[in-house]
Amino acid sequence: MTTVGVALVRGLKERGVEVVFGIPGAHTIELYRGLPGSGIRHVTPRHEGAAGFMADGYARVSGKPGVVFVITGPGVTNMLTPMGQARGESIPLLVISGVNARATLGLGLGYLHEMPDQRGLMAALALHSEQIATAGALAPALDRAFARMTARRGGPVHLEVPTDVMPAPCPARVAPAALPPAPVPGREALQRAADLLAGASRPLFLAGGGARHAEAALQALARRLDAPVVQTVNARGLMHGDPLIVPASPSMEAVRALIAEADAVLAVGTELGPTDYDMYGRLGLPALPRLIRIDIDANQLARHPALIALQGDAAATLAALLPLVPQSTGARGAERAAQTLSAAFAELTKPMQRQIALLAKLRDALPRAIFVGDSTQLVYAGNLFHDHDRPGGWFNSATGFGSLGFGVPAAIGAAIAAPDAAVVCLTGDGGLQFHLADLMTARDENLDITFVVWNNHGYREIADNMRDAGIPVTGCDPSPPLLEPLAAACSLPFASVVSTPVALAGALQRMRAVAGPKMIEIRAD
């Protein structure tokens, strides 16, 4: 007999799901009945929060929704932080949870994992939350979930299945409905945007995470207009090495000056949020004269009104603009980009410049690797100034929602999504301790991840902020574990080096032939 739980798994497979992250429990075992033989890989983390971050990393790299199975109660509450991160970064994340039997909900009877209003809690963070209360509701619920995650700006979606519904008969096949087409800007709006860009003498592009899959079209249009391309954190890796790119934070003074002098700005797939554009609290965005925005989501376009708003997929919209724009000469795009980068680098402190040199050494030693970061000094420096060599290959939790502990599990998800790529996890000794146990998940799955631990013996960045604010440094010195025996306990090859490019290069050379996960400690002090 096909049950709702079995049919749900089949429905996921028919919608392209290849991996599920989760920890089985009494309230989800009926979902697991359908997993063997389904063709869906199950990955078992050591914590539900890690499952959510793994699904996030998987979604960013694969381009598919990350899927998580969690129990009701504590499994659901442990998912709240990953859901917040996914919402902040527009990452498609499907959380499928159990919930107690329908007749018991909301009554406070003391059942295992009971919550007053589980779906109400999830709805506060999810783009969409729905209970599958009958077998007939399964297919429409899956269709709504996937449409919400993929046809518009992504984010977390939640489906819950009561424990008395999971084992119920489900005779119907839950085949997917066709997804709605992505919106396409009208010809008139495209032409107005093209005319504005063609008439500019100092055009400028702002590329955000929504441009991650639009590299070819972005590069072609930027070259035609001779326009520098300023990259937010989530756009790093696009147009690597191109003389037009500005892989430096638009919060830096030099980059803000470049934006301010532009006479037309094309913003592609960026929410124009303060953690990208005003992280130092300089009273908001720089001036954005004659702004054109491209975004797939109408709500996002409405939050920062533009002279011209183009709702559509980034790659398709850029490609549609290209033939409407004549070749430009005289905009001095490469010269403006180079001057900005030189001035931006000079703004950085000497320690940050040294950290950026370490990142460049890592990138060059592991070409086209995926760098997944936590909130740590090495990542903060790279977010300010780093040109990565793989589109979508640089992402971290140090902007937006800003979850500490993201790095280790998200790197695992990334490695599962791209088994042929090297993955580098950039974490600090503080962030590492959030999900130490999931080093064993990387070992179980035999993933090619280099865990690079920036060991400064505590929360050094926060300590510096406290000093700068005249606040006594308090709570910033959690002791790190001894990393070499920790790595040995997890069967990870280990190296420890001082924080110089030469020392790091030597460790990378020694590790290059080692299969599976490994750890390199960088002693920051």
Short mmCIF file of C-alpha atoms in Angstrom, two decimals:
data_model
loop_
_atom_site.label_atom_id
_atom_site.label_comp_id
_atom_site.label_asym_id
_atom_site.label_seq_id
_atom_site.Cartn_x
_atom_site.Cartn_y
_atom_site.Cartn_z
CA MET A 1 0.00 0.00 0.00
CA THR A 2 1.21 3.49 -0.83
CA THR A 3 0.97 5.79 2.16
CA VAL A 4 1.12 9.57 2.34
CA GLY A 5 4.69 9.33 3.64
CA VAL A 6 5.79 7.11 0.75
CA ALA A 7 3.92 9.22 -1.79
CA LEU A 8 5.54 12.37 -0.44
CA VAL A 9 8.99 10.95 -1.07
CA ARG A 10 7.95 9.93 -4.59
CA GLY A 11 6.58 13.40 -5.15
CA LEU A 12 9.91 14.92 -4.12
CA LYS A 13 11.76 12.66 -6.54
CA GLU A 14 9.43 13.62 -9.39
CA ARG A 15 10.18 17.27 -8.65
CA GLY A 16 13.92 16.76 -9.03
CA VAL A 17 14.97 16.23 -5.41
CA GLU A 18 18.14 14.14 -5.15
CA VAL A 19 19.21 14.73 -1.52
CA VAL A 20 17.39 15.04 1.80
CA PHE A 21 19.08 16.15 5.03
CA GLY A 22 17.59 15.02 8.30
CA ILE A 23 17.66 13.12 11.56
CA PRO A 24 14.92 10.45 11.84
CA GLY A 25 12.61 10.53 14.82
CA ALA A 26 9.38 9.06 16.06
CA HIS A 27 7.38 11.76 14.33
CA THR A 28 8.98 11.30 10.89
CA ILE A 29 9.72 7.59 10.53
CA GLU A 30 6.79 7.15 8.13
CA LEU A 31 8.54 9.57 5.76
CA TYR A 32 11.55 7.26 5.82
CA ARG A 33 9.52 4.26 4.70
CA GLY A 34 9.72 5.53 1.13
CA LEU A 35 13.39 6.56 1.03
CA PRO A 36 15.09 3.17 0.34
CA GLY A 37 14.98 2.56 -3.39
CA SER A 38 13.69 6.06 -4.14
CA GLY A 39 16.98 7.29 -5.59
CA ILE A 40 17.07 10.10 -3.01
CA ARG A 41 20.25 10.27 -0.94
CA HIS A 42 19.79 10.81 2.79
CA VAL A 43 22.47 12.67 4.75
CA THR A 44 22.42 12.48 8.55
CA PRO A 45 23.85 15.51 10.35
CA ARG A 46 24.46 15.69 14.09
CA HIS A 47 21.94 18.49 14.72
CA GLU A 48 18.81 19.72 12.96
CA GLY A 49 20.29 23.21 12.71
CA ALA A 50 23.19 21.70 10.79
CA ALA A 51 20.71 19.93 8.52
CA GLY A 52 19.23 23.32 7.61
CA PHE A 53 22.62 24.88 6.89
CA MET A 54 23.63 21.83 4.83
CA ALA A 55 20.49 22.21 2.75
CA ASP A 56 21.29 25.92 2.32
CA GLY A 57 24.81 25.20 1.03
CA TYR A 58 23.45 22.46 -1.22
CA ALA A 59 20.82 24.81 -2.70
CA ARG A 60 23.31 27.60 -3.41
CA VAL A 61 25.63 25.31 -5.33
CA SER A 62 23.15 22.99 -7.04
CA GLY A 63 20.55 25.61 -7.94
CA LYS A 64 17.86 23.26 -6.59
CA PRO A 65 15.88 23.60 -3.36
CA GLY A 66 17.53 22.12 -0.30
CA VAL A 67 15.20 19.69 1.49
CA VAL A 68 15.14 18.86 5.20
CA PHE A 69 13.13 16.31 7.23
CA VAL A 70 12.68 17.29 10.89
CA ILE A 71 10.60 16.05 13.78
CA THR A 72 7.97 18.22 15.40
CA GLY A 73 8.87 20.23 18.50
CA PRO A 74 12.64 20.52 19.00
CA GLY A 75 13.40 19.56 15.40
CA VAL A 76 11.28 22.45 14.21
CA THR A 77 12.68 24.98 16.69
CA ASN A 78 16.23 23.95 15.78
CA MET A 79 15.40 24.85 12.16
CA LEU A 80 14.48 28.45 12.89
CA THR A 81 17.99 29.86 12.56
CA PRO A 82 18.72 28.15 9.21
CA MET A 83 15.33 29.33 7.99
CA GLY A 84 16.22 32.89 9.00
CA GLN A 85 19.51 32.61 7.10
CA ALA A 86 17.76 31.20 4.02
CA ARG A 87 15.15 33.95 4.10
CA GLY A 88 17.79 36.65 4.44
CA GLU A 89 19.75 35.26 1.47
CA SER A 90 16.76 34.19 -0.69
CA ILE A 91 17.80 30.51 -0.65
CA PRO A 92 15.12 27.92 -1.59
CA LEU A 93 14.80 25.68 1.48
CA LEU A 94 11.98 23.15 1.90
CA VAL A 95 11.42 22.12 5.53
CA ILE A 96 9.16 19.07 5.88
CA SER A 97 8.22 18.36 9.46
CA GLY A 98 6.02 16.05 11.39
CA VAL A 99 3.36 17.34 13.74
CA ASN A 100 1.23 15.52 16.29
CA ALA A 101 -2.06 13.88 15.37
CA ARG A 102 -4.73 16.30 14.19
CA ALA A 103 -7.16 15.66 17.04
CA THR A 104 -4.53 16.66 19.65
CA LEU A 105 -3.26 19.91 18.16
CA GLY A 106 -3.45 23.04 20.27
CA LEU A 107 -5.00 21.32 23.29
CA GLY A 108 -1.98 21.22 25.61
CA LEU A 109 -2.43 17.55 26.50
CA GLY A 110 1.26 16.84 27.06
CA TYR A 111 2.02 14.71 24.01
CA LEU A 112 5.66 14.15 23.03
CA HIS A 113 7.13 17.19 21.23
CA GLU A 114 3.84 19.05 21.59
CA MET A 115 3.80 22.74 20.65
CA PRO A 116 0.99 25.29 21.06
CA ASP A 117 1.07 26.38 17.41
CA GLN A 118 3.89 24.86 15.39
CA ARG A 119 2.74 26.16 12.01
CA GLY A 120 2.20 29.65 13.41
CA LEU A 121 5.82 29.64 14.59
CA MET A 122 7.13 28.49 11.21
CA ALA A 123 4.91 30.93 9.32
CA ALA A 124 6.74 33.80 10.99
CA LEU A 125 9.86 32.92 8.94
CA ALA A 126 8.62 30.84 6.03
CA LEU A 127 7.52 32.38 2.76
CA HIS A 128 4.73 29.81 2.88
CA SER A 129 3.66 27.29 5.55
CA GLU A 130 0.99 24.64 5.06
CA GLN A 131 -0.34 21.55 6.79
CA ILE A 132 -1.02 18.46 4.66
CA ALA A 133 -4.16 17.28 6.45
CA THR A 134 -5.36 14.67 3.93
CA ALA A 135 -3.94 12.43 1.23
CA GLY A 136 -5.64 14.52 -1.43
CA ALA A 137 -3.90 17.66 -0.21
CA LEU A 138 -0.39 16.26 -0.80
CA ALA A 139 0.15 16.97 -4.50
CA PRO A 140 -1.27 20.51 -4.46
CA ALA A 141 0.80 21.33 -1.36
CA LEU A 142 4.00 20.14 -3.03
CA ASP A 143 3.17 22.13 -6.16
CA ARG A 144 2.58 25.31 -4.16
CA ALA A 145 5.81 24.79 -2.22
CA PHE A 146 8.00 24.34 -5.29
CA ALA A 147 6.33 27.17 -7.18
CA ARG A 148 6.94 29.52 -4.26
CA MET A 149 10.60 28.56 -4.00
CA THR A 150 11.54 28.48 -7.67
CA ALA A 151 9.23 30.69 -9.72
CA ARG A 152 9.95 33.77 -7.62
CA ARG A 153 12.61 35.00 -5.23
CA GLY A 154 13.64 31.99 -3.14
CA GLY A 155 13.41 31.41 0.57
CA PRO A 156 12.23 28.88 3.17
CA VAL A 157 8.94 27.02 2.75
CA HIS A 158 7.41 24.71 5.37
CA LEU A 159 5.13 21.71 5.01
CA GLU A 160 3.97 19.76 8.04
CA VAL A 161 2.36 16.32 8.02
CA PRO A 162 0.44 15.06 11.09
CA THR A 163 1.53 11.69 12.42
CA ASP A 164 -1.93 10.23 11.76
CA VAL A 165 -1.82 11.37 8.13
CA MET A 166 1.65 10.03 7.21
CA PRO A 167 0.59 6.32 7.32
CA ALA A 168 -2.80 6.95 5.68
CA PRO A 169 -3.44 5.39 2.23
CA CYS A 170 -2.58 7.61 -0.71
CA PRO A 171 -3.79 5.97 -3.94
CA ALA A 172 -3.14 8.89 -6.27
CA ARG A 173 0.24 9.63 -7.88
CA VAL A 174 1.57 13.01 -6.82
CA ALA A 175 2.96 14.06 -10.21
CA PRO A 176 4.16 17.66 -10.38
CA ALA A 177 2.19 20.41 -12.05
CA ALA A 178 3.99 22.68 -14.49
CA LEU A 179 5.75 25.54 -12.75
CA PRO A 180 4.57 29.02 -13.67
CA PRO A 181 6.87 30.78 -16.15
CA ALA A 182 9.29 33.37 -14.85
CA PRO A 183 8.13 36.96 -15.48
CA VAL A 184 9.58 38.73 -18.52
CA PRO A 185 9.90 42.53 -18.74
CA GLY A 186 7.87 44.25 -21.43
CA ARG A 187 9.52 45.48 -24.61
CA GLU A 188 8.74 49.13 -23.85
CA ALA A 189 10.40 49.00 -20.41
CA LEU A 190 13.44 47.21 -21.86
CA GLN A 191 13.82 49.87 -24.54
CA ARG A 192 13.58 52.70 -21.99
CA ALA A 193 16.28 51.02 -19.92
CA ALA A 194 18.46 50.51 -23.00
CA ASP A 195 18.08 54.17 -24.02
CA LEU A 196 18.99 55.38 -20.53
CA LEU A 197 22.09 53.17 -20.42
CA ALA A 198 23.13 54.14 -23.96
CA GLY A 199 22.94 57.82 -23.06
CA ALA A 200 25.17 57.50 -20.00
CA SER A 201 28.81 58.59 -20.06
CA ARG A 202 29.63 56.91 -16.72
CA PRO A 203 27.42 53.80 -16.50
CA LEU A 204 27.82 51.41 -13.58
CA PHE A 205 26.46 47.95 -12.73
CA LEU A 206 25.68 46.62 -9.24
CA ALA A 207 25.60 42.81 -9.23
CA GLY A 208 24.03 40.86 -6.37
CA GLY A 209 23.31 37.24 -5.62
CA GLY A 210 20.47 37.20 -8.13
CA ALA A 211 23.08 37.54 -10.90
CA ARG A 212 24.92 34.35 -9.89
CA HIS A 213 23.65 32.38 -12.89
CA ALA A 214 23.85 35.26 -15.36
CA GLU A 215 27.61 35.62 -15.84
CA ALA A 216 27.73 35.46 -19.66
CA ALA A 217 24.93 37.97 -20.19
CA LEU A 218 26.24 40.29 -17.46
CA GLN A 219 29.74 40.27 -18.91
CA ALA A 220 28.52 40.86 -22.47
CA LEU A 221 26.37 43.85 -21.51
CA ALA A 222 29.06 45.34 -19.25
CA ARG A 223 31.62 45.13 -22.05
CA ARG A 224 29.24 46.66 -24.56
CA LEU A 225 28.64 49.63 -22.26
CA ASP A 226 32.19 49.71 -20.88
CA ALA A 227 30.64 49.73 -17.39
CA PRO A 228 32.40 48.73 -14.17
CA VAL A 229 30.61 45.96 -12.27
CA VAL A 230 30.52 46.33 -8.48
CA GLN A 231 29.93 42.98 -6.79
CA THR A 232 28.18 42.34 -3.51
CA VAL A 233 29.36 39.36 -1.46
CA ASN A 234 26.99 36.90 -3.15
CA ALA A 235 28.06 37.97 -6.64
CA ARG A 236 31.75 37.25 -6.11
CA GLY A 237 33.21 34.89 -8.67
CA LEU A 238 31.41 36.48 -11.60
CA MET A 239 33.70 37.77 -14.37
CA HIS A 240 36.86 36.72 -12.50
CA GLY A 241 39.88 38.71 -13.62
CA ASP A 242 37.88 40.91 -16.00
CA PRO A 243 39.20 44.51 -15.98
CA LEU A 244 35.65 45.81 -15.47
CA ILE A 245 34.90 44.06 -12.19
CA VAL A 246 35.11 45.71 -8.78
CA PRO A 247 35.20 42.78 -6.30
CA ALA A 248 35.14 45.09 -3.31
CA SER A 249 32.39 45.94 -0.88
CA PRO A 250 30.07 48.78 -1.92
CA SER A 251 30.26 49.87 1.73
CA MET A 252 33.86 51.03 1.22
CA GLU A 253 34.46 54.73 0.65
CA ALA A 254 36.20 54.27 -2.69
CA VAL A 255 33.38 52.13 -4.05
CA ARG A 256 30.71 54.48 -2.72
CA ALA A 257 32.49 57.30 -4.55
CA LEU A 258 32.44 55.27 -7.78
CA ILE A 259 28.70 54.71 -7.37
CA ALA A 260 28.07 58.37 -6.60
CA GLU A 261 29.84 59.59 -9.75
CA ALA A 262 27.87 57.27 -12.07
CA ASP A 263 25.22 58.87 -14.26
CA ALA A 264 23.25 55.61 -14.73
CA VAL A 265 23.17 52.56 -12.43
CA LEU A 266 21.93 49.10 -13.39
CA ALA A 267 21.30 46.98 -10.26
CA VAL A 268 20.95 43.27 -11.03
CA GLY A 269 19.55 40.84 -8.47
CA THR A 270 20.49 42.86 -5.40
CA GLU A 271 18.20 43.91 -2.55
CA LEU A 272 20.38 46.99 -1.91
CA GLY A 273 20.54 46.04 1.78
CA PRO A 274 22.69 47.76 4.39
CA THR A 275 24.94 44.79 5.17
CA ASP A 276 26.19 45.10 1.58
CA TYR A 277 25.90 48.85 0.96
CA ASP A 278 26.09 50.54 4.36
CA MET A 279 27.77 48.17 6.79
CA TYR A 280 29.56 51.08 8.49
CA GLY A 281 26.31 52.97 9.12
CA ARG A 282 26.92 55.95 6.86
CA LEU A 283 23.26 56.94 6.73
CA GLY A 284 22.04 54.63 4.02
CA LEU A 285 22.72 53.83 0.41
CA PRO A 286 25.01 55.96 -1.69
CA ALA A 287 23.20 58.12 -4.20
CA LEU A 288 21.91 55.94 -7.04
CA PRO A 289 21.26 58.32 -9.93
CA ARG A 290 18.99 57.16 -12.75
CA LEU A 291 18.56 53.72 -11.25
CA ILE A 292 17.43 50.69 -13.25
CA ARG A 293 16.65 47.52 -11.28
CA ILE A 294 16.35 43.93 -12.47
CA ASP A 295 14.79 41.49 -10.01
CA ILE A 296 12.56 38.45 -10.30
CA ASP A 297 10.37 39.55 -7.38
CA ALA A 298 7.88 42.42 -7.58
CA ASN A 299 7.87 42.90 -3.79
CA GLN A 300 11.63 43.37 -3.80
CA LEU A 301 11.42 45.92 -6.60
CA ALA A 302 8.86 47.87 -4.61
CA ARG A 303 11.11 48.12 -1.53
CA HIS A 304 13.64 50.36 -3.32
CA PRO A 305 11.81 52.16 -6.13
CA ALA A 306 13.81 52.82 -9.28
CA LEU A 307 13.42 55.02 -12.32
CA ILE A 308 12.92 51.82 -14.32
CA ALA A 309 11.99 48.48 -12.70
CA LEU A 310 12.40 45.33 -14.79
CA GLN A 311 10.80 42.25 -13.24
CA GLY A 312 12.36 39.11 -14.65
CA ASP A 313 15.07 36.48 -14.50
CA ALA A 314 18.47 38.19 -14.43
CA ALA A 315 20.08 36.22 -17.27
CA ALA A 316 17.06 36.46 -19.57
CA THR A 317 16.55 40.17 -18.91
CA LEU A 318 20.20 41.04 -19.47
CA ALA A 319 20.19 39.00 -22.69
CA ALA A 320 17.08 40.87 -23.86
CA LEU A 321 18.75 44.23 -23.16
CA LEU A 322 21.95 43.38 -25.00
CA PRO A 323 20.78 43.82 -28.63
CA LEU A 324 19.02 47.08 -27.71
CA VAL A 325 22.20 48.77 -26.47
CA PRO A 326 24.83 50.15 -28.91
CA GLN A 327 28.54 49.64 -28.36
CA SER A 328 29.91 52.36 -26.08
CA THR A 329 33.31 53.97 -26.22
CA GLY A 330 34.84 56.49 -23.88
CA ALA A 331 33.26 55.40 -20.61
CA ARG A 332 36.71 54.47 -19.25
CA GLY A 333 35.21 51.49 -17.46
CA ALA A 334 38.42 49.56 -16.87
CA GLU A 335 40.25 52.68 -15.75
CA ARG A 336 37.49 53.61 -13.29
CA ALA A 337 37.42 50.04 -11.94
CA ALA A 338 41.21 49.91 -11.48
CA GLN A 339 41.34 53.27 -9.72
CA THR A 340 38.56 52.20 -7.38
CA LEU A 341 40.21 48.91 -6.51
CA SER A 342 43.52 50.60 -5.77
CA ALA A 343 41.86 53.15 -3.49
CA ALA A 344 39.72 50.49 -1.81
CA PHE A 345 42.70 48.29 -1.03
CA ALA A 346 44.48 51.27 0.52
CA GLU A 347 41.52 51.72 2.90
CA LEU A 348 42.10 48.30 4.44
CA THR A 349 44.13 47.77 7.58
CA LYS A 350 47.45 45.95 7.26
CA PRO A 351 46.07 42.82 8.99
CA MET A 352 43.18 42.72 6.52
CA GLN A 353 45.55 43.11 3.58
CA ARG A 354 47.53 40.13 4.88
CA GLN A 355 44.33 38.10 5.27
CA ILE A 356 43.36 38.92 1.69
CA ALA A 357 46.76 37.66 0.55
CA LEU A 358 46.04 34.38 2.34
CA LEU A 359 42.72 34.06 0.52
CA ALA A 360 44.41 34.71 -2.81
CA LYS A 361 46.92 31.95 -2.03
CA LEU A 362 44.08 29.54 -1.22
CA ARG A 363 42.21 30.45 -4.41
CA ASP A 364 45.26 30.03 -6.62
CA ALA A 365 46.26 26.74 -4.99
CA LEU A 366 42.75 25.30 -5.45
CA PRO A 367 41.44 26.70 -8.75
CA ARG A 368 37.65 26.96 -9.03
CA ALA A 369 37.12 25.70 -5.50
CA ILE A 370 33.98 26.64 -3.60
CA PHE A 371 34.75 28.81 -0.57
CA VAL A 372 32.07 28.59 2.14
CA GLY A 373 32.54 30.95 5.05
CA ASP A 374 31.41 31.55 8.58
CA SER A 375 31.52 34.83 10.49
CA THR A 376 35.27 35.06 11.05
CA GLN A 377 38.03 37.60 10.41
CA LEU A 378 39.33 35.88 7.28
CA VAL A 379 35.84 36.01 5.78
CA TYR A 380 35.22 39.62 6.82
CA ALA A 381 38.39 40.61 4.98
CA GLY A 382 37.38 38.66 1.87
CA ASN A 383 33.92 40.21 1.88
CA LEU A 384 35.58 43.59 1.72
CA PHE A 385 38.02 42.66 -1.06
CA HIS A 386 38.36 39.33 -2.88
CA ASP A 387 38.08 38.32 -6.52
CA HIS A 388 36.98 34.69 -6.62
CA ASP A 389 37.36 32.47 -9.68
CA ARG A 390 34.06 30.58 -9.71
CA PRO A 391 30.55 32.03 -10.08
CA GLY A 392 28.64 31.25 -6.89
CA GLY A 393 31.86 29.92 -5.40
CA TRP A 394 32.16 32.47 -2.58
CA PHE A 395 29.38 32.64 0.00
CA ASN A 396 29.15 32.95 3.75
CA SER A 397 26.95 33.96 6.67
CA ALA A 398 28.76 37.17 7.60
CA THR A 399 26.19 39.43 5.91
CA GLY A 400 22.40 39.52 5.98
CA PHE A 401 21.00 37.36 8.79
CA GLY A 402 24.54 36.64 9.97
CA SER A 403 24.38 33.16 11.56
CA LEU A 404 27.48 32.02 13.40
CA GLY A 405 28.16 28.32 12.91
CA PHE A 406 27.06 28.26 9.26
CA GLY A 407 30.42 27.34 7.74
CA VAL A 408 30.94 23.65 8.56
CA PRO A 409 27.47 22.34 7.66
CA ALA A 410 27.02 24.63 4.64
CA ALA A 411 30.35 23.43 3.26
CA ILE A 412 29.10 19.84 3.60
CA GLY A 413 25.98 20.72 1.60
CA ALA A 414 28.10 22.43 -1.05
CA ALA A 415 30.39 19.42 -1.37
CA ILE A 416 27.43 17.08 -1.81
CA ALA A 417 26.03 19.35 -4.54
CA ALA A 418 29.36 19.54 -6.40
CA PRO A 419 31.23 16.26 -5.83
CA ASP A 420 33.83 17.09 -8.50
CA ALA A 421 34.81 20.42 -6.93
CA ALA A 422 37.12 21.12 -4.03
CA VAL A 423 35.37 22.88 -1.16
CA VAL A 424 37.10 25.14 1.36
CA CYS A 425 35.34 25.89 4.64
CA LEU A 426 36.57 29.15 6.17
CA THR A 427 35.66 29.17 9.85
CA GLY A 428 37.01 30.54 13.09
CA ASP A 429 37.71 28.67 16.28
CA GLY A 430 34.54 30.21 17.73
CA GLY A 431 32.20 29.37 14.85
CA LEU A 432 33.69 25.90 14.50
CA GLN A 433 32.49 25.02 17.99
CA PHE A 434 28.84 25.51 17.00
CA HIS A 435 28.93 22.40 14.81
CA LEU A 436 32.07 20.48 15.75
CA ALA A 437 30.20 17.20 15.60
CA ASP A 438 29.43 17.60 11.92
CA LEU A 439 33.08 17.11 11.05
CA MET A 440 32.03 13.49 11.42
CA THR A 441 29.29 13.99 8.82
CA ALA A 442 31.96 15.13 6.39
CA ARG A 443 33.97 12.04 7.32
CA ASP A 444 30.96 9.72 6.93
CA GLU A 445 30.25 11.13 3.46
CA ASN A 446 33.99 11.20 2.53
CA LEU A 447 33.72 14.74 1.14
CA ASP A 448 36.58 16.73 -0.37
CA ILE A 449 36.48 19.63 2.09
CA THR A 450 39.45 21.50 3.49
CA PHE A 451 38.39 22.96 6.83
CA VAL A 452 40.52 26.07 7.27
CA VAL A 453 40.24 27.19 10.90
CA TRP A 454 41.29 30.77 11.66
CA ASN A 455 42.35 30.30 15.28
CA ASN A 456 42.53 33.58 17.15
CA HIS A 457 41.42 32.05 20.46
CA GLY A 458 37.99 33.60 20.79
CA TYR A 459 35.66 36.11 19.20
CA ARG A 460 38.42 38.54 18.20
CA GLU A 461 36.31 40.61 15.81
CA ILE A 462 33.68 41.29 18.51
CA ALA A 463 36.41 42.04 21.04
CA ASP A 464 37.85 44.65 18.66
CA ASN A 465 34.40 46.17 18.21
CA MET A 466 33.97 46.40 21.98
CA ARG A 467 37.32 48.15 22.33
CA ASP A 468 36.47 50.58 19.55
CA ALA A 469 33.18 51.40 21.32
CA GLY A 470 34.91 51.90 24.68
CA ILE A 471 33.22 48.84 26.19
CA PRO A 472 35.19 46.45 28.45
CA VAL A 473 35.80 43.25 26.51
CA THR A 474 33.49 40.64 28.01
CA GLY A 475 32.42 37.18 26.85
CA CYS A 476 34.79 37.06 23.87
CA ASP A 477 37.31 34.46 25.02
CA PRO A 478 35.77 30.98 24.77
CA SER A 479 38.65 28.51 24.80
CA PRO A 480 39.16 26.66 21.51
CA PRO A 481 39.70 22.92 21.58
CA LEU A 482 43.12 21.51 20.74
CA LEU A 483 42.58 21.17 17.02
CA GLU A 484 45.15 18.47 16.25
CA PRO A 485 43.66 15.83 18.61
CA LEU A 486 40.19 16.97 17.55
CA ALA A 487 41.06 16.32 13.92
CA ALA A 488 42.56 12.97 14.85
CA ALA A 489 39.38 12.01 16.73
CA CYS A 490 37.44 12.70 13.52
CA SER A 491 40.03 10.90 11.34
CA LEU A 492 40.94 14.13 9.55
CA PRO A 493 44.48 14.77 8.30
CA PHE A 494 45.76 17.92 10.03
CA ALA A 495 48.27 20.71 9.57
CA SER A 496 48.92 23.80 11.65
CA VAL A 497 50.61 26.88 10.20
CA VAL A 498 51.29 30.51 11.02
CA SER A 499 49.32 33.13 9.11
CA THR A 500 51.60 33.71 6.13
CA PRO A 501 50.98 32.81 2.48
CA VAL A 502 54.21 30.81 2.32
CA ALA A 503 53.29 28.65 5.32
CA LEU A 504 49.77 28.14 4.01
CA ALA A 505 51.09 27.16 0.59
CA GLY A 506 53.26 24.49 2.17
CA ALA A 507 50.33 23.01 4.09
CA LEU A 508 48.14 22.99 0.97
CA GLN A 509 50.88 21.23 -0.96
CA ARG A 510 51.13 18.52 1.70
CA MET A 511 47.35 18.07 1.77
CA ARG A 512 46.80 18.08 -1.99
CA ALA A 513 47.05 14.34 -2.45
CA VAL A 514 44.91 13.50 0.59
CA ALA A 515 41.42 12.27 -0.27
CA GLY A 516 38.39 13.18 1.82
CA PRO A 517 38.05 15.91 4.45
CA LYS A 518 41.06 17.48 6.11
CA MET A 519 41.83 20.38 8.45
CA ILE A 520 44.35 23.23 8.34
CA GLU A 521 44.68 25.46 11.38
CA ILE A 522 45.95 28.99 10.76
CA ARG A 523 47.36 30.39 13.99
CA ALA A 524 46.22 33.98 13.69
CA ASP A 525 48.38 35.33 16.51
#
